[in-house]
Short mmCIF file of C-alpha atoms and ligand atoms in Angstrom, two decimals:
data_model
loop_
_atom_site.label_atom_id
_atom_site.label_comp_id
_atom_site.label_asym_id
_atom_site.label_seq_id
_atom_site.Cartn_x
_atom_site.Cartn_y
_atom_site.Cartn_z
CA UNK G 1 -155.45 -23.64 -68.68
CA UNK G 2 -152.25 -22.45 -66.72
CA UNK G 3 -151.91 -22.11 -63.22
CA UNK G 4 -149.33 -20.09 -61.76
CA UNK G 5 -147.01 -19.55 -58.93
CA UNK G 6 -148.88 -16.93 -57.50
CA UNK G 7 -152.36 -18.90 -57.92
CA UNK G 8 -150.62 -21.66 -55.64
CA UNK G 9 -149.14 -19.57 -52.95
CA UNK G 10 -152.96 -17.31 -52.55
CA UNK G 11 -154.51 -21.01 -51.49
CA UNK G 12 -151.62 -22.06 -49.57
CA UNK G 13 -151.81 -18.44 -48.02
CA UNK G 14 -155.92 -18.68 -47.51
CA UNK G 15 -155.85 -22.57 -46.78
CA UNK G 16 -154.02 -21.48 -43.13
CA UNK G 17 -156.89 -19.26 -42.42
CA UNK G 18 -159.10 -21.97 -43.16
CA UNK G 19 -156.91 -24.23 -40.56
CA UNK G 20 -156.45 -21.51 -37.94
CA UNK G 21 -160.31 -21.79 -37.24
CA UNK G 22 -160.50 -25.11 -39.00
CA UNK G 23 -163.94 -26.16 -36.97
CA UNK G 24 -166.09 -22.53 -37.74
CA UNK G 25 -165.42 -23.27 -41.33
CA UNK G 26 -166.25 -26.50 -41.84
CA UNK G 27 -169.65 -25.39 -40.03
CA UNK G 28 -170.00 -22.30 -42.53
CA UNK G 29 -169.14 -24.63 -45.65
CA UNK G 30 -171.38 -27.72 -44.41
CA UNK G 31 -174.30 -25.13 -43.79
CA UNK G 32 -173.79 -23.81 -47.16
CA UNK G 33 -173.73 -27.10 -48.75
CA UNK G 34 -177.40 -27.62 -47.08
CA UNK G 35 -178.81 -24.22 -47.98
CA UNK G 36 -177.82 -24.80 -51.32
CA UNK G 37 -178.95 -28.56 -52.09
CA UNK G 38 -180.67 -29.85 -48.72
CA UNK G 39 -181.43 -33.01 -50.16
CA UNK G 40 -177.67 -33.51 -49.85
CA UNK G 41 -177.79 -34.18 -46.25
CA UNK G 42 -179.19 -37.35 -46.42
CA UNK G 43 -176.69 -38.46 -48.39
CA UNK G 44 -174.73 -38.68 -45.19
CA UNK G 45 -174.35 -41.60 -43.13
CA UNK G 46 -172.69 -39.56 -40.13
CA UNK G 47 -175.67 -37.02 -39.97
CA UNK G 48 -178.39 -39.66 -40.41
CA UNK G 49 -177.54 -42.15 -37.82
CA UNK G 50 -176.41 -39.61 -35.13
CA UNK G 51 -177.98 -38.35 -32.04
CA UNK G 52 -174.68 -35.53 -32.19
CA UNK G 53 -175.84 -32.13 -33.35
CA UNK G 54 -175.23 -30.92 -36.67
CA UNK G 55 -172.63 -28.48 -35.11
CA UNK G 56 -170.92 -30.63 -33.12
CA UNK G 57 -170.24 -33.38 -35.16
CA UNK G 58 -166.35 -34.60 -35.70
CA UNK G 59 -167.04 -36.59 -38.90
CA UNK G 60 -168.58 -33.09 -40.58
CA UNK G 61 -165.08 -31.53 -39.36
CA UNK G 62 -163.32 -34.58 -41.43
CA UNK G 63 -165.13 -34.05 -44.33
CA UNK G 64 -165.10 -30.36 -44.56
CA UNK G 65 -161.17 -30.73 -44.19
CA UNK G 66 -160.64 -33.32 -46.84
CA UNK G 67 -162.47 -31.38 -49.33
CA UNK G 68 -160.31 -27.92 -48.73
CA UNK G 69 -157.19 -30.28 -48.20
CA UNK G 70 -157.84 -32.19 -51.26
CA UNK G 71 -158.90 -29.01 -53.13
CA UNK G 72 -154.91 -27.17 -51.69
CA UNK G 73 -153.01 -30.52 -52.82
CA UNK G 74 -154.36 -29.44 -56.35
CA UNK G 75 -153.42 -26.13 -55.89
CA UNK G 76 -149.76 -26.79 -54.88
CA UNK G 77 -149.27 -29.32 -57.47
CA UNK G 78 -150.96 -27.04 -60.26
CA UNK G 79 -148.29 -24.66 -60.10
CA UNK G 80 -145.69 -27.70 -61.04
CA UNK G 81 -145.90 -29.28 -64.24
CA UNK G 82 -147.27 -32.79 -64.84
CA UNK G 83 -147.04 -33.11 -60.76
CA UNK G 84 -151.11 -33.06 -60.55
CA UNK G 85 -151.38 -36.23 -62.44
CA UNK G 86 -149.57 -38.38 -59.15
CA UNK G 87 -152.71 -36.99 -57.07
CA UNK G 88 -154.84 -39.26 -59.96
CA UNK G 89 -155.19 -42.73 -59.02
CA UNK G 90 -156.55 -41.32 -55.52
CA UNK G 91 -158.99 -39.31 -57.61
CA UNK G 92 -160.70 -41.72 -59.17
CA UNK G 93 -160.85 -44.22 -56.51
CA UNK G 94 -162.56 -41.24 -54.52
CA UNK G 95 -164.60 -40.62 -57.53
CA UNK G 96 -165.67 -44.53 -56.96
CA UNK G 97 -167.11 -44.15 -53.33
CA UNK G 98 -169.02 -40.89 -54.10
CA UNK G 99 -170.69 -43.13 -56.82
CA UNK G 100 -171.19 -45.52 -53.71
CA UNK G 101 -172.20 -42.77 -51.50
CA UNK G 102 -175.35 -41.76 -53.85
CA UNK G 103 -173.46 -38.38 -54.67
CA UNK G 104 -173.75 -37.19 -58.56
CA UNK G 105 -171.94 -34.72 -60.74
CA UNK G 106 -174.21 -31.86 -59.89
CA UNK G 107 -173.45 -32.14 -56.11
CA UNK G 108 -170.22 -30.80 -57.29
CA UNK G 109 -170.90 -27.93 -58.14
CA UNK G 110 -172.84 -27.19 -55.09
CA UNK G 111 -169.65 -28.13 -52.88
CA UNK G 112 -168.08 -25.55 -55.19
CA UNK G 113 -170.46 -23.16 -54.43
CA UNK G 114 -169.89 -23.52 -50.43
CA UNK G 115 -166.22 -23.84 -50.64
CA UNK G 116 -165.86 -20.59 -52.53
CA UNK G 117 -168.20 -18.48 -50.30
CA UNK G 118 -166.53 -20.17 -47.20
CA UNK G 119 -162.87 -18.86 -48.50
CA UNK G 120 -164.65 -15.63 -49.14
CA UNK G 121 -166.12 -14.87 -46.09
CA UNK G 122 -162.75 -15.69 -44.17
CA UNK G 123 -160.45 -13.27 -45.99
CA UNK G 124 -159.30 -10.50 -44.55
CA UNK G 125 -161.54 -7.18 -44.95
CA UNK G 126 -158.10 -5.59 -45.78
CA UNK G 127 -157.24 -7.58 -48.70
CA UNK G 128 -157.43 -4.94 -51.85
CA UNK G 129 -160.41 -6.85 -54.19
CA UNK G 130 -158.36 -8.00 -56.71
CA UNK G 131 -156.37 -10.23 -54.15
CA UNK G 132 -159.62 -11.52 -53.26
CA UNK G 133 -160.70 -12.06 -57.01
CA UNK G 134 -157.54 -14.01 -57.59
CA UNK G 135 -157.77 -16.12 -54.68
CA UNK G 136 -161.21 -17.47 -55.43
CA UNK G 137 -160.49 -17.76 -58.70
CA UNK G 138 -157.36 -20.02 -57.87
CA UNK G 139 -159.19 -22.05 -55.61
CA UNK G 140 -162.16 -22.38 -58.24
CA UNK G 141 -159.27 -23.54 -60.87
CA UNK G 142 -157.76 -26.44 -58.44
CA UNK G 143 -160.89 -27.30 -57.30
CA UNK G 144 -162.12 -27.76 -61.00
CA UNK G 145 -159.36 -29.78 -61.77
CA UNK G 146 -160.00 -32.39 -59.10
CA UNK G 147 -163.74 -32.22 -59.24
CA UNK G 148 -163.09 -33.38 -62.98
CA UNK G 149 -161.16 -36.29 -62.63
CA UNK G 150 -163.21 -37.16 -60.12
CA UNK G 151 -166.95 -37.04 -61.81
CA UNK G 152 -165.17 -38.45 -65.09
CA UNK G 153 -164.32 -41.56 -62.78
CA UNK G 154 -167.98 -41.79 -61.67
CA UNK G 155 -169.03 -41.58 -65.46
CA UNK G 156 -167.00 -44.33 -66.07
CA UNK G 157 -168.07 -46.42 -63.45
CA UNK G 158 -171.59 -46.11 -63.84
C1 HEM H 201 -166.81 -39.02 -48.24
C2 HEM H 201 -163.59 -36.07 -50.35
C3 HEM H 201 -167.16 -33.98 -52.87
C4 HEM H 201 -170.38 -36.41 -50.26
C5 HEM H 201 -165.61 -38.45 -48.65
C6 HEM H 201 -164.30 -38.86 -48.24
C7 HEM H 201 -163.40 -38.03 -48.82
C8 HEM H 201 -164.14 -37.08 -49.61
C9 HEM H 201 -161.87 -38.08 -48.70
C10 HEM H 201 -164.00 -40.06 -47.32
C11 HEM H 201 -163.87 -41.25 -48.22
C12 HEM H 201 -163.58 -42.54 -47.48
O1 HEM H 201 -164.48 -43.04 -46.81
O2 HEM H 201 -162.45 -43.02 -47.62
C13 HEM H 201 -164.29 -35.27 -51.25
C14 HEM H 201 -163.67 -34.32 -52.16
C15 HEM H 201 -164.69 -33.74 -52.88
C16 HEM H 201 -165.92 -34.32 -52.39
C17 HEM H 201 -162.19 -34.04 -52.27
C18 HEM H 201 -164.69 -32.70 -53.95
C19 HEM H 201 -163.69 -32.25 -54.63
C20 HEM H 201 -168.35 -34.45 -52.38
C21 HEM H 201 -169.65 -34.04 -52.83
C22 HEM H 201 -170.55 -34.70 -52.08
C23 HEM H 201 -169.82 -35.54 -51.16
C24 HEM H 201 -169.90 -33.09 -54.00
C25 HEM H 201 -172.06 -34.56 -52.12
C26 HEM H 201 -172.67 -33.56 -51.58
C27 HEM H 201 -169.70 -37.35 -49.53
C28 HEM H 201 -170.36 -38.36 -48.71
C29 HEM H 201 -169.33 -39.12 -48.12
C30 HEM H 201 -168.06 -38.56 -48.60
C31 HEM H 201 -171.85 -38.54 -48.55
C32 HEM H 201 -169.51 -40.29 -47.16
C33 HEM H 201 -169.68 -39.71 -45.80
C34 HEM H 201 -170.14 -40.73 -44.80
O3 HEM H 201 -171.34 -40.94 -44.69
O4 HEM H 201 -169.28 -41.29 -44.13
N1 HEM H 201 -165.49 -37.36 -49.47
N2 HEM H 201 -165.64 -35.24 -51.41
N3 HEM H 201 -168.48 -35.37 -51.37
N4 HEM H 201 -168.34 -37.51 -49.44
FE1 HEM H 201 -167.01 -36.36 -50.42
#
């Protein structure tokens, strides 16, 4: 499937609102993650060996970043032909710790989930809908695309 210009520039647009309150959403998309699947939690070493509170913990931050940075690097490089595969190699070597981690495919999908609901609830109200429909559906596209090469690296490892 294509991905346009205007995809990339609605997630490069939407990823600064994600960094201008960078901490608030990483809260919002790591309590969404936990709603969803709260098995997942144990899954991480940073919440399970830390007196820090769930809301106030730096390594959640990290995380929470990576995923929407990761997620905007796809976007960007969608738009440009063939420029998605140089983001590979780092792909599936990610893919390789999340097999490490205990994380499997289905995770994904929950992380999907949280990231897309995150992005919608910080859009503004004044956006006309079909804005809004566009830019989750761009981010759902990118984030596809690097989901995929990463769970077909865990396949392959397992
Ligand atoms: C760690 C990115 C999806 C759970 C990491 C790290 C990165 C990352 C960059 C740090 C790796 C390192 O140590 O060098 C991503 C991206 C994702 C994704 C881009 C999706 C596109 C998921 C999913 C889960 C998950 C679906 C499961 C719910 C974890 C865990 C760690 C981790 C448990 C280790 C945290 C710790 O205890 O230190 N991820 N991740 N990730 N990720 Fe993900």
């Amino acid at each position: 499937s294509t991905f346009t210009k205007e995809q990339s520039q609605l997630v490069i647009e939407s990823w600064q609102m994600v960094k201008k309150d960078s901490a608030t959403n990483s809260l919002t998309f790591f309590t969404k993650i936990f709603e969803i699947a709260p098995g997942a939690r144990a899954l991480f070493s940073f919440l399970k060996d830390s007196d820090v509170p769930f809301d106030k913990n730096p390594k959640l931050k990290a995380h929470a970043l990576n995923v929407f940075r990761l997620t905007g690097d796809s976007a960007s490089m969608l738009g440009e032909k063939g420029a998605i595969d140089a983001l590979h190699p780092k792909l599936k070597e990610l893919g390789k710790k999340h097999v490490g981690y205990g994380v499997i495919a289905a995770h994904f999908d929950v992380v999907k989930s949280a990231l897309l609901s995150t992005i919608e609830s910080l859009l503004p109200e004044d956006w006309p809908a079909e804005k809004k429909v566009a830019t989750y559906g761009a981010w759902a596209q990118a984030y596809d695309e690097l989901a995929g090469v990463m769970i077909n690296e865990m396949q392959v490892v397992r």
